[in-house]
XYZ file of C-alpha atoms in Angstrom:
543
model
C 165.892 242.417 175.700
C 169.311 240.935 174.989
C 169.378 237.470 173.718
C 170.974 234.915 176.174
C 173.570 232.167 175.818
C 170.765 229.583 175.678
C 169.010 231.356 172.855
C 172.153 231.288 170.786
C 172.483 227.587 171.525
C 169.022 226.764 170.313
C 169.431 228.882 167.407
C 172.876 226.993 166.377
C 171.216 223.608 166.924
C 168.195 224.639 164.809
C 170.481 225.716 162.078
C 172.307 222.509 162.226
C 169.125 220.326 162.228
C 167.917 222.460 159.145
C 171.175 222.014 157.255
C 171.165 218.147 158.243
C 167.466 217.615 157.234
C 168.353 219.375 153.796
C 171.178 216.925 153.020
C 169.373 213.843 154.575
C 168.868 210.709 152.429
C 165.188 210.484 151.760
C 164.158 206.701 150.873
C 160.502 207.301 150.412
C 157.423 209.422 151.204
C 154.047 207.984 152.318
C 150.580 209.182 152.065
C 148.060 208.412 154.891
C 144.430 209.379 155.452
C 142.767 209.449 158.678
C 139.546 210.729 160.326
C 139.310 213.206 162.824
C 138.782 213.104 166.684
C 140.400 209.563 166.531
C 143.977 209.037 168.139
C 146.872 209.293 165.360
C 150.463 208.206 165.485
C 153.181 208.581 162.980
C 156.087 205.960 163.309
C 159.576 206.814 162.345
C 161.248 203.396 161.870
C 164.610 203.074 163.391
C 166.461 199.772 164.562
C 166.537 199.480 168.200
C 170.341 198.931 168.356
C 170.859 202.334 166.692
C 168.521 204.306 169.060
C 171.122 204.941 171.805
C 173.500 206.779 169.216
C 170.831 208.731 167.295
C 168.391 211.654 167.745
C 164.958 211.865 166.112
C 163.033 215.082 165.435
C 159.782 215.753 163.768
C 159.130 218.568 161.611
C 155.881 219.960 160.037
C 155.625 221.538 156.491
C 159.368 222.187 156.326
C 159.534 224.268 159.656
C 162.708 224.697 160.998
C 161.331 224.226 164.600
C 161.053 220.733 165.890
C 157.634 219.513 167.093
C 159.082 218.619 170.644
C 156.205 219.347 173.024
C 155.198 218.213 176.571
C 153.272 214.913 176.673
C 150.383 216.902 178.323
C 150.012 218.440 174.892
C 147.487 217.538 172.035
C 150.302 216.778 169.742
C 153.855 215.596 170.930
C 156.732 213.453 170.221
C 157.374 210.362 172.352
C 160.646 208.652 171.529
C 160.518 208.052 167.919
C 156.917 208.428 167.396
C 154.595 211.480 166.801
C 151.339 211.412 168.532
C 148.044 213.234 167.879
C 145.486 212.837 170.655
C 143.166 213.471 169.107
C 143.769 214.387 165.656
C 141.901 217.368 164.010
C 141.567 218.466 160.329
C 144.156 221.236 160.633
C 146.713 218.807 161.534
C 146.691 217.628 157.855
C 150.264 218.597 156.196
C 153.464 217.131 155.359
C 155.510 215.613 158.368
C 159.313 214.879 158.097
C 161.161 212.586 160.515
C 164.773 213.610 160.414
C 167.284 210.759 162.073
C 170.677 212.182 162.858
C 173.590 210.106 164.384
C 176.286 211.135 166.793
C 179.757 211.522 165.572
C 178.517 211.001 162.050
C 177.547 213.047 159.168
C 174.899 210.573 157.835
C 171.180 211.295 158.393
C 167.783 210.009 157.129
C 164.551 211.936 156.358
C 161.159 210.082 156.297
C 158.241 212.129 154.994
C 154.494 211.432 155.599
C 151.670 213.322 153.859
C 148.852 212.979 156.011
C 145.250 214.060 155.412
C 142.852 214.292 158.448
C 139.168 214.180 157.346
C 136.430 216.104 158.819
C 133.923 213.801 160.113
C 130.265 215.361 159.758
C 128.584 212.016 159.300
C 127.641 211.633 162.820
C 126.102 208.176 163.836
C 126.008 207.536 160.012
C 128.763 205.839 157.758
C 131.539 208.167 156.701
C 131.812 207.649 152.960
C 135.233 209.272 152.862
C 137.007 207.265 155.364
C 136.187 203.714 156.223
C 137.709 200.414 156.574
C 136.516 197.095 154.808
C 135.838 193.521 156.417
C 134.578 190.585 154.617
C 132.500 187.981 156.225
C 131.259 184.527 155.169
C 127.536 183.448 155.462
C 126.457 180.259 157.394
C 128.608 180.642 160.376
C 129.395 183.045 163.303
C 131.846 185.916 162.822
C 132.819 189.364 164.039
C 133.089 192.832 163.012
C 136.133 194.685 164.780
C 136.275 198.249 165.767
C 140.081 198.034 165.287
C 140.730 201.979 165.589
C 140.728 201.591 169.211
C 143.280 198.527 169.356
C 145.767 200.132 167.118
C 147.396 202.462 169.675
C 146.700 200.586 172.889
C 144.675 203.105 174.582
C 142.599 202.443 177.673
C 139.270 201.910 176.063
C 135.957 201.968 178.027
C 134.238 199.036 176.405
C 131.115 199.764 178.322
C 130.632 202.765 176.412
C 130.808 201.332 173.163
C 127.849 201.402 170.673
C 127.354 199.983 167.327
C 125.211 201.368 164.315
C 124.093 199.953 161.213
C 122.775 202.286 158.323
C 122.625 204.886 160.909
C 120.378 202.954 163.476
C 121.362 201.153 166.602
C 122.177 197.558 166.241
C 120.030 195.426 168.356
C 118.844 191.684 168.555
C 119.887 188.352 170.074
C 121.838 187.481 167.153
C 124.393 190.260 168.128
C 126.884 190.151 171.056
C 129.334 192.638 172.121
C 132.794 191.489 173.224
C 135.293 194.201 174.028
C 135.558 195.965 170.771
C 134.248 193.312 168.633
C 130.507 192.773 167.399
C 129.715 189.093 167.370
C 127.462 188.068 164.708
C 126.238 184.620 166.016
C 125.098 183.555 162.577
C 125.888 185.497 159.461
C 123.085 185.929 157.194
C 123.035 187.458 153.432
C 121.290 190.685 154.967
C 124.306 191.392 157.575
C 126.299 193.188 154.943
C 126.237 196.773 154.819
C 127.714 199.838 156.498
C 128.628 199.644 160.294
C 129.769 202.465 162.813
C 131.157 201.765 166.205
C 131.576 204.574 168.543
C 132.999 204.744 172.241
C 135.415 206.632 174.484
C 138.987 206.095 175.508
C 140.911 207.585 178.205
C 144.649 208.891 177.943
C 146.539 210.502 180.897
C 143.072 211.080 182.750
C 141.400 212.732 179.713
C 138.511 211.106 178.034
C 138.201 211.273 174.204
C 135.432 210.002 171.803
C 136.312 207.867 168.721
C 134.406 206.328 165.704
C 135.075 203.919 163.139
C 133.025 203.277 159.863
C 133.395 199.706 158.474
C 132.017 198.582 155.188
C 131.162 194.845 155.606
C 131.039 192.585 152.637
C 129.715 188.948 152.289
C 131.412 186.500 150.262
C 129.935 183.360 148.982
C 133.550 182.145 147.702
C 134.033 179.273 150.322
C 137.205 178.376 148.635
C 138.964 181.589 149.748
C 141.667 181.006 152.222
C 140.722 181.501 155.845
C 142.936 183.513 158.163
C 146.075 181.579 159.017
C 148.792 182.333 161.459
C 152.289 182.039 159.921
C 154.236 182.682 163.139
C 154.260 181.529 165.970
C 153.475 177.819 165.096
C 153.278 176.298 168.563
C 156.917 176.379 168.824
C 159.602 176.836 171.359
C 162.225 179.714 171.593
C 165.119 179.737 173.837
C 166.064 183.014 175.832
C 168.524 183.760 178.858
C 166.841 184.854 182.071
C 167.181 188.393 182.596
C 167.162 189.312 178.850
C 164.836 191.120 176.967
C 162.807 188.967 174.463
C 160.858 190.308 171.203
C 158.693 188.323 168.725
C 155.818 188.749 166.410
C 152.623 187.239 165.595
C 152.271 187.269 161.813
C 148.675 186.371 160.303
C 147.888 186.012 156.675
C 144.283 186.668 155.474
C 142.609 187.982 152.331
C 142.616 191.395 151.169
C 140.211 194.177 152.188
C 139.613 192.605 155.772
C 140.596 193.324 159.195
C 141.774 190.785 161.991
C 142.006 191.665 165.568
C 145.083 190.273 166.899
C 145.994 189.967 170.715
C 148.631 188.372 172.941
C 147.303 186.358 175.779
C 148.433 184.110 178.633
C 145.723 181.908 180.588
C 143.089 183.885 178.333
C 144.152 187.020 179.824
C 145.645 190.206 177.871
C 149.313 190.343 178.517
C 149.162 194.227 179.025
C 146.722 193.581 182.074
C 148.363 190.509 183.431
C 152.056 191.739 183.448
C 151.384 195.425 183.870
C 154.044 196.881 181.721
C 156.818 194.191 181.902
C 155.353 192.294 178.895
C 154.118 194.618 176.217
C 151.743 194.001 173.348
C 152.786 196.287 170.278
C 150.607 197.911 167.849
C 148.718 196.126 165.126
C 150.063 196.707 161.554
C 149.113 195.240 158.175
C 151.065 195.020 154.879
C 149.400 193.889 151.464
C 151.391 190.923 149.965
C 150.695 188.548 147.112
C 146.987 189.272 147.102
C 146.683 188.874 150.731
C 146.980 190.794 153.893
C 149.805 190.305 156.512
C 148.757 191.528 159.851
C 151.524 191.811 162.508
C 151.523 192.376 166.239
C 154.528 192.257 168.435
C 155.273 190.926 171.904
C 158.033 192.586 174.039
C 159.268 190.994 177.310
C 161.378 193.686 178.790
C 162.959 191.456 181.449
C 162.764 187.761 181.360
C 161.721 185.977 184.695
C 161.527 182.248 185.698
C 157.798 182.436 185.652
C 157.928 183.061 181.896
C 159.661 179.770 181.237
C 157.316 177.046 179.677
C 154.477 179.611 179.651
C 152.161 179.385 176.494
C 152.053 182.948 175.150
C 148.867 182.594 172.746
C 148.417 184.722 169.699
C 144.615 185.061 169.254
C 143.679 186.091 165.725
C 140.000 185.826 165.384
C 139.006 182.218 165.487
C 142.377 180.911 165.104
C 145.283 180.894 167.711
C 148.909 179.597 168.250
C 151.280 179.795 170.884
C 154.973 180.285 171.570
C 156.897 178.914 174.663
C 159.990 180.201 176.037
C 162.627 177.722 177.456
C 166.109 178.170 178.969
C 168.977 177.803 176.299
C 170.006 174.329 175.701
C 173.656 175.674 175.788
C 173.301 176.125 179.599
C 172.072 172.532 179.813
C 174.845 171.325 177.776
C 177.376 173.214 179.731
C 175.780 171.818 183.056
C 175.814 168.371 181.381
C 179.432 169.013 180.415
C 180.448 169.926 183.685
C 178.943 166.920 185.378
C 180.645 164.699 182.940
C 183.818 166.336 183.726
C 183.340 165.694 187.432
C 181.850 162.236 186.739
C 184.240 160.814 184.124
C 187.411 161.163 186.129
C 185.837 159.563 189.129
C 184.629 156.769 186.844
C 188.163 156.529 185.607
C 189.563 156.247 188.918
C 187.097 153.761 189.985
C 187.294 151.350 187.007
C 191.166 151.824 186.365
C 192.330 152.531 190.020
C 194.609 149.420 189.949
C 196.363 150.281 186.897
C 196.567 154.018 188.013
C 198.163 152.884 191.251
C 200.703 150.659 189.889
C 201.545 153.062 187.030
C 202.021 155.893 189.584
C 204.137 153.476 191.725
C 206.211 152.407 188.666
C 206.846 156.199 187.526
C 207.665 157.350 191.103
C 209.800 154.358 192.218
C 212.997 156.704 192.635
C 210.958 158.428 195.124
C 209.918 155.512 197.168
C 213.601 154.242 197.127
C 214.637 157.496 198.817
C 212.011 157.226 201.575
C 213.307 156.598 205.051
C 212.828 152.880 206.141
C 210.238 151.929 208.319
C 212.238 149.348 210.008
C 210.371 146.565 208.347
C 212.430 143.510 206.802
C 209.785 141.954 204.797
C 206.975 143.217 202.652
C 204.686 140.452 203.336
C 204.297 137.329 205.817
C 202.711 134.390 203.951
C 200.186 132.491 206.054
C 198.997 129.223 204.252
C 197.388 125.741 205.041
C 199.886 122.735 204.597
C 198.103 121.165 201.445
C 200.005 120.183 198.251
C 198.593 122.373 195.883
C 198.685 125.240 197.874
C 202.280 124.732 198.966
C 203.188 124.574 195.242
C 201.431 128.080 194.819
C 203.240 129.780 197.916
C 206.729 128.261 197.351
C 206.730 128.386 193.483
C 204.360 130.938 191.915
C 204.458 133.718 194.677
C 208.156 133.917 194.911
C 208.237 133.920 191.051
C 205.950 136.831 190.708
C 206.212 139.060 193.751
C 209.882 138.719 194.404
C 211.612 137.986 190.982
C 209.392 139.989 188.976
C 208.306 142.626 191.288
C 211.197 142.993 193.749
C 209.041 142.210 197.051
C 210.638 140.305 199.838
C 208.328 137.747 201.301
C 208.743 135.460 204.459
C 207.278 132.099 203.811
C 207.094 129.489 206.651
C 208.650 126.281 205.514
C 211.182 128.281 203.253
C 212.581 131.006 205.274
C 212.338 129.455 209.087
C 215.351 129.713 210.965
C 216.787 126.572 212.710
C 216.893 126.411 216.556
C 214.315 129.237 216.824
C 211.051 128.657 218.903
C 207.996 128.591 216.380
C 205.869 130.890 218.587
C 208.747 133.562 219.041
C 209.778 133.271 215.372
C 206.336 133.831 214.003
C 205.633 136.728 216.422
C 208.842 138.459 215.632
C 208.813 137.860 211.748
C 205.090 139.124 211.614
C 206.038 142.375 213.455
C 208.871 142.757 210.645
C 206.355 142.463 207.992
C 204.330 145.227 206.345
C 201.268 143.042 204.917
C 199.887 139.407 205.826
C 199.128 137.189 202.874
C 196.446 134.793 203.954
C 195.719 131.773 201.615
C 192.308 130.177 202.288
C 190.825 127.122 200.870
C 187.081 125.844 200.978
C 186.110 123.722 204.153
C 188.706 125.548 206.387
C 187.003 125.310 210.088
C 187.795 127.148 213.121
C 189.278 123.715 214.403
C 192.155 123.695 212.083
C 193.527 127.072 213.235
C 197.139 126.647 214.148
C 199.146 128.541 216.740
C 201.153 130.623 214.236
C 197.937 131.493 212.437
C 196.507 133.010 215.585
C 199.555 134.914 216.062
C 199.606 136.295 212.495
C 195.873 137.322 212.694
C 196.177 138.738 215.853
C 198.657 141.542 214.339
C 196.252 142.074 211.385
C 193.205 142.696 214.035
C 194.571 144.860 216.648
C 194.077 148.723 216.241
C 196.505 150.045 213.380
C 197.575 146.627 212.441
C 198.936 145.372 209.328
C 196.690 145.181 206.268
C 195.741 141.804 205.098
C 195.568 140.170 201.482
C 193.228 137.349 201.572
C 193.405 134.980 198.632
C 191.011 132.416 197.688
C 192.429 129.378 196.025
C 189.007 128.378 194.648
C 185.426 129.798 194.840
C 184.303 129.778 198.511
C 180.454 130.275 198.616
C 180.017 130.002 202.412
C 182.316 131.647 204.955
C 180.056 130.674 207.981
C 182.236 127.604 208.840
C 185.418 129.562 208.639
C 187.347 130.984 211.596
C 185.723 134.115 213.052
C 188.856 136.113 212.216
C 188.877 135.174 208.551
C 185.190 135.965 208.415
C 185.973 139.523 209.804
C 188.805 140.105 207.390
C 186.815 138.958 204.387
C 183.893 141.455 205.339
C 186.138 144.392 205.846
C 188.924 144.138 203.232
C 187.482 141.591 200.688
C 189.212 138.649 198.887
C 191.087 138.079 195.796
C 190.278 134.668 193.949
C 192.912 132.698 192.266
C 191.761 131.429 188.867
C 195.058 130.528 187.291
C 197.086 127.304 186.668
C 200.361 126.919 188.318
C 201.447 124.712 185.277
C 200.810 127.623 182.812
C 203.425 130.562 182.033
C 200.748 133.111 181.637
C 199.623 132.402 185.471
C 202.972 133.528 186.523
C 202.945 137.004 184.752
C 202.735 140.089 187.128
C 200.759 141.824 184.427
C 197.600 139.578 184.602
C 194.359 140.763 186.403
C 195.091 138.583 189.586
C 198.558 139.657 190.207
C 197.728 143.393 189.448
C 195.330 143.153 192.139
C 197.656 141.453 194.643
C 200.302 144.182 193.765
C 197.780 146.722 194.284
C 197.319 145.767 197.868
C 201.170 145.406 198.517
C 203.078 148.038 199.534
C 205.234 150.039 196.929
C 208.361 147.842 196.056
C 211.749 149.013 197.612
C 214.736 148.544 195.329
C 217.032 146.266 197.029
C 214.426 144.873 199.452
C 215.441 141.204 198.677
C 218.989 142.022 199.359
C 218.159 143.757 202.795
C 216.078 140.469 203.550
C 218.874 138.207 203.001
C 221.347 140.068 204.709
C 219.298 140.099 207.857
C 218.711 136.338 207.566
C 222.301 135.860 207.161
C 223.325 138.133 210.241
C 220.802 135.999 212.222
C 222.240 132.524 211.152
C 225.713 133.960 212.218
C 224.431 135.130 215.624
């Protein structure tokens, strides 16, 4: 049979892998011992961010053919891990993990020498392979059958049985909780050799497992108890939709084992979230005379329901939680956006008068070019004939609004035309005005309304009538006795109160607060409006 093109490709790829494996950098070689008939997993460490650009292959005893088999096989590779379900004595040997990178000549090789021991002890303690745990007397504690937790298998906890010194464990002081043997009150004779046995299911097939544990009792009450280094009931921020990864790190004394699990509402995350949130495998590293146990928590996609949830790391009798919150930068951005929207509004509200006046000043050439509305006066001044008010109207108003601001005013008593009927003159003049300035004083009653006042107010109250500027010469607490028309204007348009003194120069400054409010309600000043008014008056006199 002639070799095909596919056979040549496989041969070339295998040859390249062999060449690479011989030249790969090998940082270390490990040795591990396991017990047969139990699940076994070899890990090849590689950062997550490099997995997309790398290829991982496992080799045994220097063979050129990678151990790439179907997951249904007893030995198979899954991603970067090599699984033995279950492991047998014939699996002992040297295993190489070769990591090669695309578009790169670099590669790494990690070697693990494993020994799978034959278990002929049956129900008794396996002297060749066992775990050690230390318990303290005078209190409850637990012995953990940790082999079943190491790989996240689906364990049949009902099938689990415990033995001590080759005899089944019985008695009220013992209680079975998942894969833990609870000792309600540890006594001096509870130390010894324990064995746990049970079954687990993988891909529909059932397998047996066993675990030999040597339990020691310690009288040293000063030895440090287990302590969760992380989490510390703290909060971590993460974006919705992102992946989230953290670890539970637990410190305990040497030669012991602590079962660690991640829970939410006292339920294991693997069962509660069905694959979206995954609890990793438990590992342990000796450090500074203690043992550091680690179990990871991986949230593949963060959802709204995960926020403010307590993810609890349970390590024996101690526990700590971590809480996930939305990133503060989003809140800061939201607050910043709100401020960007609110601040301009507040500025416009607080400084609207200054803004409008500044705009009018800067755009005065534009206003000067506007088509005339046919009006001759910027404002008609209506005031009671009282000495103090007459001085304000005839001296202060013209000084500020006409001389300093360029407005044209019609002031009765100053601009009246001789020989003109009062009613006709008021009606005609008001129609030629853009604003109505009304001066009011306390105690002004309805009976004191003059005919000219009725005419002027009429033009202010009709639909689309002229705007009115109401000026209080002193504080008016009660408008109930005022004419109804003035009460209406006060309610709709408000009033400006004069607090100045006509004898002081600063009261006649157009930049004072009072005059800014008046100017704000006045129309934009037109250059030459005074000249236009004088010309119109002169033409009327000649006529």
